[in-house]
Amino acid sequence: MNALNPVARAAVPPRIRLPGHRRTALAQARQRLAIGILLIVALIGLLALRLVELALFDGPPRHRSAPAASPFLRADIVDRNGTTLASSFEAFALAARPRDIVGDRERLLAELVRILPERPPEAIRAALWHDGRFRFVARRILPDQAEAIRRLGEPGLTLEREPERLYPHVSLAAHLVGYTGIDGRGEGGIERAFEARLTDPAKRDEPVELSIDLRVQQALESELQAQMTLSEASGAAGVVMDATTGEVLALASLPAWDPNRPGGMVGMPSHMNRATLGVYELGSTFKAFTIAMALEEGLVRLDERFPTGGIAIGRHRITDVRPKSHALSVPEVLIHSSNVGTARMAERLGRQRQEAYLRALGLMDRAPGELPEAGRTLTPPPDNWGLSSVMTVGFGHGIAVSPLHLANAYATLVNGGIHRPATFLKVPRGVERPGNRVFSEETSRLVNGMLRLAVLDGTGRRADAEGYRVGGKTGTAEKVLEGRRGYDRRRNITTFAGAFPMDNPRYVVITMIDDPSAGQRSAGLVAAPVFRQVVNRIAPVLGVLPAAPGASEPDVAALDGLYQQRAPRPATAPAQP
Amino acid sequence: MASLARPARAQRTVNARATGGRPAWIAAGLMILGTLAVATTSYSLSARVAAERRDVERLERQNRALNAEIRALNAELKVRMRLPQLQRWNDEVLGLVPVSARQFAREPHQLLAYGRSLEGEGAPPAAHVRPAIRDVPVPPADQPAPARLIAVAAAEEASALPPPSTRKAAGTVAGGREPAPVHPAVSPPAPVLAATEPLRPTLPPETADLLHQVELAFPARRPGP
């Protein structure tokens, strides 16, 4: 038997032998411990993986420290060549927070008056001393003014940045482009018509392309302004249109204003768009339409003669301004601008057909185009459109239209007879806009020849731009008296409506001078020279060459013998058959 | 029992043999070192990434500021070259008129009519040649007036065949000075090849140099539509 050392026996713990249930309890405890450890390890492992992932890849997107106050809060407006008409940029505005002002207010006032000379000192004083928390002192200050104010180091004067709209060309095309109000919304013109498109976030980087050509616009506006000043007229309007596509290349209305500082101009005379909103009786320019209508309907023959004696209708008497001694043929009616001849043609036309043609030419609706300022024409009332109205409408009195209406109708007349409504948006090259046929090609060609003769031999002689084969018609109409029936003999509206080059008309130009009071007062002496100057300036720009091979005078062979040639013909190549 | 009693030293040796001959504290030390190494590496990595991100954000801020500055400068440029201003300059200073229909050449041979004949300077100018400056009479050919400074940049737009010698009174090229009244222009207008033409001897030397410089800087070019 081993004689166990009692110490050794005490040092070695005896092997534990547990009864069955305690063994399972221990196993269970060990299992739970293992599970717990595994869970904790898994948690730590997860955290470690997340840390690795964050270290290698980007975390959640961070908030941008300086929110990009994008100046492109409004899309640009450009002309057809990409020249900017309106653009947005960030401007500085000076704001005063009176509660934060720490410096001496009087000194601040003196400094600000020195830095901002255009701001009235009372406004600055009111902003610095007012009771509220925030007030603008001046908006749209120049960058160097802003820098000077920042150097003052006054915490109560903060420089806010706001998106501003800049119209670099100031008053050019002001009525067309419009302006934006103080809250940045468009008011008037294209700015208002395309408000949704201009503020669309997806398209802020794409400018709105207008059909306007700014060089043509400048030429038109400056010539109209020169004549307006010379004649001391109260207003002027002009339109240049592409005859084949209906695009408006220039829309002028004078007097104009600066859309950068519109101020409180709404309601002032300069604010009205005389080219689209103002309607005027445009006088003899209408005769071309009546002749075209009569020729189209086959109601007159070219060699038919119209006596020039007066017509008595109702209480009125229709006479010519300068009656000729002989009966006039159809071309001569247009060349000499005979009211009587045109009235006779209109009489044959009748009300139904005249109204239908006017409607087809767009002269019974609102002004075409995308502008919100579209004027309605004034036509004889449906219940009072009798024979006298038909006759007077025939030579352009009794119907009041805007210059844009007239341009659109002339474009229809000269481009072969297809009516396309005017548009202010650029038409992509090669795209053919749909149109309605109003006159036949033959009628259009004949009237083109007559319009050329009206410039060569008729009242529009001063509109003849050398080499560019201009055709058109003058129109002098007395202004309607305010509120009373009848006309004001002392005040005229002088218009010239024409197109060039007449052998293949590409552009229609309308010039209108409202109430020329100094010097001459007839369209042939007031509006026609403007037309000639404008054509001389814009023809090279628009690529109309004066002596290109094949370009020549329009074919007036059909009108031979029907008119008296008064002016010597310019030396150009004869018409190619 | 003797098998149950193991001296402590023997036990440690057994343990040491189990771990491959190294003491236990070395293993712990290795673990700690390993953890420290991994931690420092990870931390330096993340610090570098954060630094790169800060750089990127700074560059983006600079980009935005520069873009805003470009836009402001563009706006200023567009305002300074606005069309009504150009019109005013033309009306008051330059006095250029649009090209007339007669100035378009039908064929290249017509250009020869603008040149001076080689025989002498007394050849009269072609009758249909009109300088691009309005109100300027074409002086008779026997009295060539001394040449003046060229208003070249505007002359390029003025006529279809730009004679570089659309000259007018001095003092208006740089702008900002009082415009002098227009003096009669040189006759005849020099042809397109005038860049190689020798200057007239009547010019004062400093004007001749300036003319030469201007002609070099603004060579005549054909017009576009």
Tab-separated table of C-alpha atoms in Angstrom, chain A residues 65-474:
chain	number	residue	atom	x	y	z
A	65	SER	CA	-18.966	73.882	-46.205
A	66	ALA	CA	-19.647	76.760	-48.604
A	67	PRO	CA	-22.953	76.087	-50.310
A	68	ALA	CA	-22.405	76.922	-53.950
A	69	ALA	CA	-24.728	79.874	-54.295
A	70	SER	CA	-24.817	79.338	-57.993
A	71	PRO	CA	-25.107	82.543	-59.931
A	72	PHE	CA	-26.791	80.552	-62.626
A	73	LEU	CA	-30.108	80.863	-60.931
A	74	ARG	CA	-31.480	82.032	-64.255
A	75	ALA	CA	-30.507	80.932	-67.701
A	76	ASP	CA	-28.917	83.384	-70.100
A	77	ILE	CA	-30.685	84.936	-73.039
A	78	VAL	CA	-28.590	85.208	-76.176
A	79	ASP	CA	-29.230	86.406	-79.710
A	80	ARG	CA	-28.984	84.219	-82.749
A	81	ASN	CA	-25.193	84.639	-82.941
A	82	GLY	CA	-24.605	83.891	-79.289
A	83	THR	CA	-24.185	87.460	-78.077
A	84	THR	CA	-25.405	87.762	-74.523
A	85	LEU	CA	-28.540	89.765	-74.045
A	86	ALA	CA	-29.141	88.896	-70.411
A	87	SER	CA	-26.965	87.011	-67.949
A	88	SER	CA	-26.969	86.304	-64.256
A	89	PHE	CA	-24.096	86.924	-61.966
A	90	GLU	CA	-23.493	87.394	-58.274
A	91	ALA	CA	-23.594	90.937	-57.158
A	92	PHE	CA	-22.840	92.432	-53.810
A	93	ALA	CA	-25.490	94.061	-51.730
A	94	LEU	CA	-24.764	96.011	-48.597
A	95	ALA	CA	-26.924	95.241	-45.599
A	96	ALA	CA	-26.958	96.895	-42.221
A	97	ARG	CA	-27.637	95.063	-39.004
A	98	PRO	CA	-27.957	97.898	-36.551
A	99	ARG	CA	-27.772	95.719	-33.472
A	100	ASP	CA	-24.311	94.515	-34.427
A	101	ILE	CA	-22.859	97.903	-35.213
A	102	VAL	CA	-19.999	98.558	-32.852
A	103	GLY	CA	-18.387	101.609	-34.363
A	104	ASP	CA	-19.408	105.200	-34.361
A	105	ARG	CA	-22.472	105.502	-36.580
A	106	GLU	CA	-21.771	109.024	-37.680
A	107	ARG	CA	-18.344	108.053	-38.858
A	108	LEU	CA	-19.777	105.030	-40.610
A	109	LEU	CA	-22.342	107.220	-42.274
A	110	ALA	CA	-19.666	109.568	-43.548
A	111	GLU	CA	-17.612	106.653	-44.843
A	112	LEU	CA	-20.555	105.079	-46.617
A	113	VAL	CA	-21.604	108.334	-48.183
A	114	ARG	CA	-18.096	108.636	-49.539
A	115	ILE	CA	-18.001	105.062	-50.845
A	116	LEU	CA	-21.498	105.026	-52.323
A	117	PRO	CA	-21.952	108.385	-53.949
A	118	GLU	CA	-25.031	107.409	-55.903
A	119	ARG	CA	-27.005	106.440	-52.854
A	120	PRO	CA	-28.870	109.277	-51.110
A	121	PRO	CA	-27.464	109.897	-47.630
A	122	GLU	CA	-30.916	109.847	-46.051
A	123	ALA	CA	-31.414	106.271	-47.145
A	124	ILE	CA	-28.072	105.250	-45.645
A	125	ARG	CA	-28.883	107.072	-42.445
A	126	ALA	CA	-32.278	105.418	-42.199
A	127	ALA	CA	-30.726	101.998	-42.683
A	128	LEU	CA	-28.063	102.506	-40.033
A	129	TRP	CA	-30.382	103.844	-37.371
A	130	HIS	CA	-33.498	101.790	-37.875
A	131	ASP	CA	-34.974	99.593	-35.189
A	132	GLY	CA	-35.094	96.300	-36.942
A	133	ARG	CA	-32.486	93.649	-37.365
A	134	PHE	CA	-31.702	93.852	-41.031
A	135	ARG	CA	-32.094	96.295	-43.829
A	136	PHE	CA	-30.486	96.683	-47.200
A	137	VAL	CA	-28.481	99.818	-47.600
A	138	ALA	CA	-27.659	99.460	-51.269
A	139	ARG	CA	-28.077	96.684	-53.762
A	140	ARG	CA	-25.868	95.988	-56.749
A	141	ILE	CA	-22.769	97.773	-55.583
A	142	LEU	CA	-19.571	97.537	-57.526
A	143	PRO	CA	-16.865	95.071	-56.466
A	144	ASP	CA	-14.416	97.793	-55.517
A	145	GLN	CA	-17.062	99.530	-53.473
A	146	ALA	CA	-17.680	96.224	-51.721
A	147	GLU	CA	-13.983	95.878	-51.057
A	148	ALA	CA	-13.804	99.341	-49.557
A	149	ILE	CA	-16.732	98.564	-47.287
A	150	ARG	CA	-15.167	95.277	-46.211
A	151	ARG	CA	-12.030	97.158	-45.230
A	152	LEU	CA	-14.038	99.275	-42.842
A	153	GLY	CA	-14.238	96.151	-40.759
A	154	GLU	CA	-17.624	96.853	-39.265
A	155	PRO	CA	-19.476	93.716	-38.213
A	156	GLY	CA	-22.814	95.447	-38.468
A	157	LEU	CA	-22.349	96.032	-42.191
A	158	THR	CA	-22.537	92.780	-44.076
A	159	LEU	CA	-22.059	92.151	-47.744
A	160	GLU	CA	-24.705	89.853	-49.059
A	161	ARG	CA	-24.376	88.155	-52.359
A	162	GLU	CA	-27.397	87.973	-54.529
A	163	PRO	CA	-27.924	86.749	-58.044
A	164	GLU	CA	-28.440	89.719	-60.284
A	165	ARG	CA	-29.445	90.048	-63.863
A	166	LEU	CA	-27.217	92.009	-66.160
A	167	TYR	CA	-28.272	93.356	-69.525
A	168	PRO	CA	-24.935	94.281	-71.041
A	169	HIS	CA	-26.354	96.110	-74.002
A	170	VAL	CA	-28.448	98.351	-71.793
A	171	SER	CA	-31.406	99.673	-73.725
A	172	LEU	CA	-30.900	97.630	-76.887
A	173	ALA	CA	-33.881	95.348	-77.442
A	174	ALA	CA	-35.136	96.364	-74.018
A	175	HIS	CA	-38.786	95.815	-74.814
A	176	LEU	CA	-38.133	92.452	-76.345
A	177	VAL	CA	-35.885	91.034	-73.661
A	178	GLY	CA	-37.797	92.528	-70.758
A	179	TYR	CA	-36.437	92.885	-67.281
A	180	THR	CA	-36.597	91.177	-63.905
A	181	GLY	CA	-38.153	92.651	-60.845
A	182	ILE	CA	-36.594	92.977	-57.437
A	183	ASP	CA	-37.466	89.405	-56.558
A	184	GLY	CA	-35.811	88.083	-59.655
A	185	ARG	CA	-38.923	87.178	-61.561
A	186	GLY	CA	-39.305	88.234	-65.143
A	187	GLU	CA	-41.634	91.097	-65.856
A	188	GLY	CA	-42.355	91.767	-69.461
A	189	GLY	CA	-40.784	90.549	-72.649
A	190	ILE	CA	-38.952	87.298	-73.065
A	191	GLU	CA	-38.020	87.243	-69.381
A	192	ARG	CA	-41.652	86.886	-68.501
A	193	ALA	CA	-42.729	84.781	-71.441
A	194	PHE	CA	-40.119	82.125	-70.705
A	195	GLU	CA	-40.027	82.365	-66.934
A	196	ALA	CA	-40.403	78.616	-66.498
A	197	ARG	CA	-37.719	77.782	-69.017
A	198	LEU	CA	-35.291	80.331	-67.618
A	199	THR	CA	-35.616	79.095	-64.059
A	200	ASP	CA	-35.678	75.405	-64.892
A	201	PRO	CA	-32.756	73.915	-62.929
A	202	ALA	CA	-32.037	71.290	-65.540
A	203	LYS	CA	-31.565	73.867	-68.283
A	204	ARG	CA	-29.857	76.660	-66.430
A	205	ASP	CA	-26.665	76.195	-68.387
A	206	GLU	CA	-28.314	76.340	-71.779
A	207	PRO	CA	-29.091	79.860	-72.921
A	208	VAL	CA	-32.361	80.736	-74.579
A	209	GLU	CA	-31.529	81.546	-78.187
A	210	LEU	CA	-33.580	84.302	-79.684
A	211	SER	CA	-33.974	84.980	-83.368
A	212	ILE	CA	-32.785	88.557	-82.869
A	213	ASP	CA	-29.574	89.624	-84.555
A	214	LEU	CA	-28.132	92.278	-82.318
A	215	ARG	CA	-26.274	94.053	-85.072
A	216	VAL	CA	-29.478	94.454	-87.042
A	217	GLN	CA	-31.229	95.567	-83.874
A	218	GLN	CA	-28.599	98.206	-83.243
A	219	ALA	CA	-28.783	99.476	-86.809
A	220	LEU	CA	-32.569	99.712	-86.697
A	221	GLU	CA	-32.683	101.388	-83.312
A	222	SER	CA	-29.996	103.932	-84.025
A	223	GLU	CA	-31.483	104.971	-87.365
A	224	LEU	CA	-34.956	105.254	-85.869
A	225	GLN	CA	-33.574	107.265	-82.992
A	226	ALA	CA	-31.737	109.595	-85.320
A	227	GLN	CA	-34.864	110.262	-87.326
A	228	MET	CA	-36.977	110.568	-84.226
A	229	THR	CA	-34.683	113.237	-82.899
A	230	LEU	CA	-34.556	115.010	-86.232
A	231	SER	CA	-38.326	115.076	-86.649
A	232	GLU	CA	-39.030	115.600	-82.951
A	233	ALA	CA	-41.377	112.652	-83.056
A	234	SER	CA	-43.030	111.194	-80.019
A	235	GLY	CA	-42.159	107.612	-80.795
A	236	ALA	CA	-40.855	105.160	-83.331
A	237	ALA	CA	-41.071	101.462	-83.992
A	238	GLY	CA	-39.413	99.067	-86.378
A	239	VAL	CA	-39.378	95.411	-87.278
A	240	VAL	CA	-36.980	93.362	-89.373
A	241	MET	CA	-38.230	89.912	-90.223
A	242	ASP	CA	-36.947	86.991	-92.189
A	243	ALA	CA	-39.554	86.565	-94.913
A	244	THR	CA	-39.112	82.847	-95.382
A	245	THR	CA	-38.849	81.578	-91.827
A	246	GLY	CA	-40.832	84.187	-89.947
A	247	GLU	CA	-38.007	84.881	-87.501
A	248	VAL	CA	-37.913	88.391	-86.140
A	249	LEU	CA	-34.390	89.739	-86.517
A	250	ALA	CA	-35.040	93.069	-84.884
A	251	LEU	CA	-37.865	94.603	-82.914
A	252	ALA	CA	-37.409	98.220	-81.973
A	253	SER	CA	-39.657	100.477	-79.964
A	254	LEU	CA	-38.569	103.956	-79.039
A	255	PRO	CA	-38.252	105.611	-76.617
A	256	ALA	CA	-36.645	102.772	-74.698
A	257	TRP	CA	-35.283	102.358	-71.174
A	258	ASP	CA	-32.529	100.669	-69.275
A	259	PRO	CA	-33.595	97.235	-68.025
A	260	ASN	CA	-30.701	97.265	-65.567
A	261	ARG	CA	-32.501	100.003	-63.706
A	262	PRO	CA	-36.143	99.635	-64.556
A	263	GLY	CA	-37.201	101.676	-61.577
A	264	GLY	CA	-40.826	102.579	-61.608
A	265	MET	CA	-41.128	102.720	-65.337
A	266	VAL	CA	-44.324	100.735	-65.669
A	267	GLY	CA	-46.929	103.022	-67.117
A	268	MET	CA	-44.503	105.507	-68.605
A	269	PRO	CA	-44.651	106.088	-72.342
A	270	SER	CA	-41.222	104.576	-72.815
A	271	HIS	CA	-42.408	101.334	-71.355
A	272	MET	CA	-44.995	100.457	-73.958
A	273	ASN	CA	-43.876	98.188	-76.724
A	274	ARG	CA	-44.989	100.179	-79.735
A	275	ALA	CA	-44.061	97.415	-82.120
A	276	THR	CA	-46.309	94.715	-80.699
A	277	LEU	CA	-48.740	96.360	-78.338
A	278	GLY	CA	-49.449	99.671	-79.981
A	279	VAL	CA	-51.952	99.482	-82.827
A	280	TYR	CA	-52.094	102.201	-85.448
A	281	GLU	CA	-53.861	102.835	-88.675
A	282	LEU	CA	-50.958	102.271	-90.980
A	283	GLY	CA	-52.448	103.798	-94.054
A	284	SER	CA	-51.376	103.164	-97.605
A	285	THR	CA	-49.131	100.252	-96.747
A	286	PHE	CA	-52.326	98.253	-96.859
A	287	LYS	CA	-52.888	98.888	-100.514
A	288	ALA	CA	-50.472	96.158	-101.466
A	289	PHE	CA	-52.670	93.651	-99.661
A	290	THR	CA	-55.854	94.804	-101.356
A	291	ILE	CA	-54.249	94.617	-104.766
A	292	ALA	CA	-52.913	91.172	-103.981
A	293	MET	CA	-56.317	90.033	-102.774
A	294	ALA	CA	-57.991	91.356	-105.897
A	295	LEU	CA	-55.427	89.741	-108.184
A	296	GLU	CA	-55.652	86.466	-106.303
A	297	GLU	CA	-59.416	86.372	-106.674
A	298	GLY	CA	-59.153	87.285	-110.307
A	299	LEU	CA	-61.305	90.335	-109.833
A	300	VAL	CA	-59.017	92.701	-111.694
A	301	ARG	CA	-56.847	92.428	-114.727
A	302	LEU	CA	-53.459	94.050	-114.707
A	303	ASP	CA	-54.306	96.393	-117.525
A	304	GLU	CA	-57.636	97.446	-116.150
A	305	ARG	CA	-57.894	101.182	-115.626
A	306	PHE	CA	-59.406	102.822	-112.597
A	307	PRO	CA	-60.663	106.378	-112.820
A	308	THR	CA	-59.450	108.702	-110.149
A	309	GLY	CA	-62.583	110.682	-109.497
A	310	GLY	CA	-63.767	110.718	-105.945
A	311	ILE	CA	-66.176	108.181	-104.472
A	312	ALA	CA	-68.994	109.407	-102.303
A	313	ILE	CA	-70.060	106.851	-99.743
A	314	GLY	CA	-72.376	107.746	-96.959
A	315	ARG	CA	-71.190	110.951	-95.413
A	316	HIS	CA	-67.617	110.510	-96.558
A	317	ARG	CA	-65.838	111.120	-99.767
A	318	ILE	CA	-62.890	109.051	-100.805
A	319	THR	CA	-60.355	110.978	-102.857
A	320	ASP	CA	-56.747	110.708	-103.779
A	321	VAL	CA	-54.179	112.903	-102.120
A	322	ARG	CA	-52.638	113.748	-105.489
A	323	PRO	CA	-55.170	112.762	-108.102
A	324	LYS	CA	-53.859	112.039	-111.565
A	325	SER	CA	-55.557	113.240	-114.659
A	326	HIS	CA	-55.750	109.837	-116.287
A	327	ALA	CA	-57.208	106.553	-115.205
A	328	LEU	CA	-54.676	104.391	-113.432
A	329	SER	CA	-53.703	100.836	-114.174
A	330	VAL	CA	-53.220	98.403	-111.341
A	331	PRO	CA	-49.464	98.972	-110.992
A	332	GLU	CA	-50.059	102.704	-111.150
A	333	VAL	CA	-52.600	102.450	-108.356
A	334	LEU	CA	-49.829	101.187	-106.143
A	335	ILE	CA	-47.118	103.440	-107.517
A	336	HIS	CA	-49.142	106.603	-107.073
A	337	SER	CA	-50.916	105.343	-103.971
A	338	SER	CA	-54.436	105.927	-105.192
A	339	ASN	CA	-57.120	105.632	-102.536
A	340	VAL	CA	-59.887	105.608	-105.117
A	341	GLY	CA	-58.445	102.777	-107.160
A	342	THR	CA	-57.850	100.647	-104.106
A	343	ALA	CA	-61.342	101.364	-102.787
A	344	ARG	CA	-62.808	100.161	-106.063
A	345	MET	CA	-60.821	96.979	-105.846
A	346	ALA	CA	-61.919	96.442	-102.275
A	347	GLU	CA	-65.482	97.018	-103.297
A	348	ARG	CA	-65.234	94.166	-105.747
A	349	LEU	CA	-63.697	92.014	-103.058
A	350	GLY	CA	-66.581	92.379	-100.658
A	351	ARG	CA	-66.665	91.991	-96.935
A	352	GLN	CA	-66.588	88.214	-96.710
A	353	ARG	CA	-63.495	87.774	-98.800
A	354	GLN	CA	-61.752	90.750	-97.288
A	355	GLU	CA	-62.355	89.479	-93.791
A	356	ALA	CA	-61.220	85.987	-94.753
A	357	TYR	CA	-57.974	87.318	-96.178
A	358	LEU	CA	-57.362	89.526	-93.191
A	359	ARG	CA	-57.862	86.571	-90.938
A	360	ALA	CA	-55.519	84.431	-93.024
A	361	LEU	CA	-52.900	87.153	-92.800
A	362	GLY	CA	-53.243	87.193	-89.043
A	363	LEU	CA	-54.605	90.718	-88.981
A	364	MET	CA	-57.662	89.877	-86.941
A	365	ASP	CA	-55.858	88.186	-84.051
A	366	ARG	CA	-53.381	89.104	-81.412
A	367	ALA	CA	-49.884	90.010	-82.465
A	368	PRO	CA	-47.881	86.893	-83.322
A	369	GLY	CA	-44.863	85.768	-81.408
A	370	GLU	CA	-44.127	84.676	-77.883
A	371	LEU	CA	-44.277	88.023	-76.168
A	372	PRO	CA	-46.972	88.565	-73.582
A	373	GLU	CA	-47.417	92.148	-74.782
A	374	ALA	CA	-49.375	91.287	-77.876
A	375	GLY	CA	-51.901	93.829	-79.012
A	376	ARG	CA	-55.228	93.092	-80.551
A	377	THR	CA	-56.030	94.750	-83.827
A	378	LEU	CA	-58.930	97.135	-84.201
A	379	THR	CA	-61.208	96.155	-87.023
A	380	PRO	CA	-64.664	97.304	-87.967
A	381	PRO	CA	-67.239	95.712	-85.667
A	382	PRO	CA	-68.988	92.683	-87.159
A	383	ASP	CA	-72.323	94.415	-87.192
A	384	ASN	CA	-71.007	97.541	-88.819
A	385	TRP	CA	-68.715	96.271	-91.530
A	386	GLY	CA	-70.536	97.677	-94.497
A	387	LEU	CA	-69.385	98.876	-97.856
A	388	SER	CA	-67.785	102.040	-96.533
A	389	SER	CA	-65.768	100.026	-94.047
A	390	VAL	CA	-64.715	97.607	-96.725
A	391	MET	CA	-63.495	100.450	-98.860
A	392	THR	CA	-61.649	102.270	-96.120
A	393	VAL	CA	-60.055	99.087	-94.856
A	394	GLY	CA	-58.926	98.534	-98.409
A	395	PHE	CA	-56.634	101.521	-98.306
A	396	GLY	CA	-55.623	101.079	-94.702
A	397	HIS	CA	-57.915	103.306	-92.706
A	398	GLY	CA	-60.522	101.839	-90.437
A	399	ILE	CA	-58.192	99.043	-89.381
A	400	ALA	CA	-55.504	99.491	-86.784
A	401	VAL	CA	-52.692	96.961	-86.556
A	402	SER	CA	-49.307	96.842	-84.886
A	403	PRO	CA	-46.043	97.045	-86.826
A	404	LEU	CA	-45.418	93.383	-86.098
A	405	HIS	CA	-48.738	92.445	-87.652
A	406	LEU	CA	-47.795	94.462	-90.705
A	407	ALA	CA	-44.377	92.845	-90.932
A	408	ASN	CA	-45.859	89.389	-90.714
A	409	ALA	CA	-48.421	90.185	-93.389
A	410	TYR	CA	-45.801	91.672	-95.683
A	411	ALA	CA	-43.635	88.628	-95.211
A	412	THR	CA	-46.573	86.513	-96.318
A	413	LEU	CA	-47.059	88.729	-99.328
A	414	VAL	CA	-43.497	88.767	-100.591
A	415	ASN	CA	-42.270	85.289	-99.779
A	416	GLY	CA	-44.543	83.594	-102.293
A	417	GLY	CA	-47.748	83.799	-100.333
A	418	ILE	CA	-47.189	81.489	-97.375
A	419	HIS	CA	-48.149	82.785	-93.958
A	420	ARG	CA	-45.860	81.773	-91.115
A	421	PRO	CA	-46.510	83.395	-87.759
A	422	ALA	CA	-43.663	85.490	-86.470
A	423	THR	CA	-41.442	83.956	-83.835
A	424	PHE	CA	-38.819	85.366	-81.533
A	425	LEU	CA	-36.982	82.106	-81.032
A	426	LYS	CA	-34.196	81.046	-83.294
A	427	VAL	CA	-35.285	78.514	-85.860
A	428	PRO	CA	-32.563	75.921	-86.358
A	429	ARG	CA	-30.953	75.991	-89.741
A	430	GLY	CA	-32.674	73.722	-92.187
A	431	VAL	CA	-35.907	73.400	-90.258
A	432	GLU	CA	-38.922	74.379	-92.333
A	433	ARG	CA	-41.712	75.883	-90.337
A	434	PRO	CA	-45.235	74.999	-91.387
A	435	GLY	CA	-47.366	77.700	-92.932
A	436	ASN	CA	-50.648	78.340	-94.682
A	437	ARG	CA	-50.839	79.470	-98.235
A	438	VAL	CA	-52.663	82.739	-98.594
A	439	PHE	CA	-51.582	84.011	-102.009
A	440	SER	CA	-50.307	82.163	-105.026
A	441	GLU	CA	-46.727	82.427	-106.192
A	442	GLU	CA	-47.824	84.328	-109.278
A	443	THR	CA	-49.663	86.936	-107.279
A	444	SER	CA	-46.725	87.334	-104.971
A	445	ARG	CA	-44.363	87.763	-107.864
A	446	LEU	CA	-46.550	90.369	-109.501
A	447	VAL	CA	-46.955	92.354	-106.323
A	448	ASN	CA	-43.215	92.172	-105.699
A	449	GLY	CA	-42.667	93.782	-109.059
A	450	MET	CA	-45.193	96.468	-108.259
A	451	LEU	CA	-43.585	97.160	-104.917
A	452	ARG	CA	-40.234	97.562	-106.627
A	453	LEU	CA	-41.797	100.014	-109.034
A	454	ALA	CA	-43.356	101.889	-106.138
A	455	VAL	CA	-39.860	102.514	-104.864
A	456	LEU	CA	-38.362	103.303	-108.238
A	457	ASP	CA	-41.101	105.528	-109.561
A	458	GLY	CA	-43.485	106.175	-106.740
A	459	THR	CA	-43.649	107.737	-103.338
A	460	GLY	CA	-40.962	105.500	-101.895
A	461	ARG	CA	-38.082	106.892	-103.916
A	462	ARG	CA	-36.086	107.868	-100.881
A	463	ALA	CA	-36.194	104.315	-99.615
A	464	ASP	CA	-34.239	102.967	-102.539
A	465	ALA	CA	-30.990	101.566	-101.186
A	466	GLU	CA	-28.615	101.463	-104.084
A	467	GLY	CA	-27.838	97.985	-105.283
A	468	TYR	CA	-30.113	96.104	-102.943
A	469	ARG	CA	-33.299	96.010	-105.046
A	470	VAL	CA	-35.613	97.377	-102.424
A	471	GLY	CA	-39.375	97.301	-102.816
A	472	GLY	CA	-42.017	98.725	-100.559
A	473	LYS	CA	-44.841	101.099	-99.876
A	474	THR	CA	-45.116	104.298	-97.902
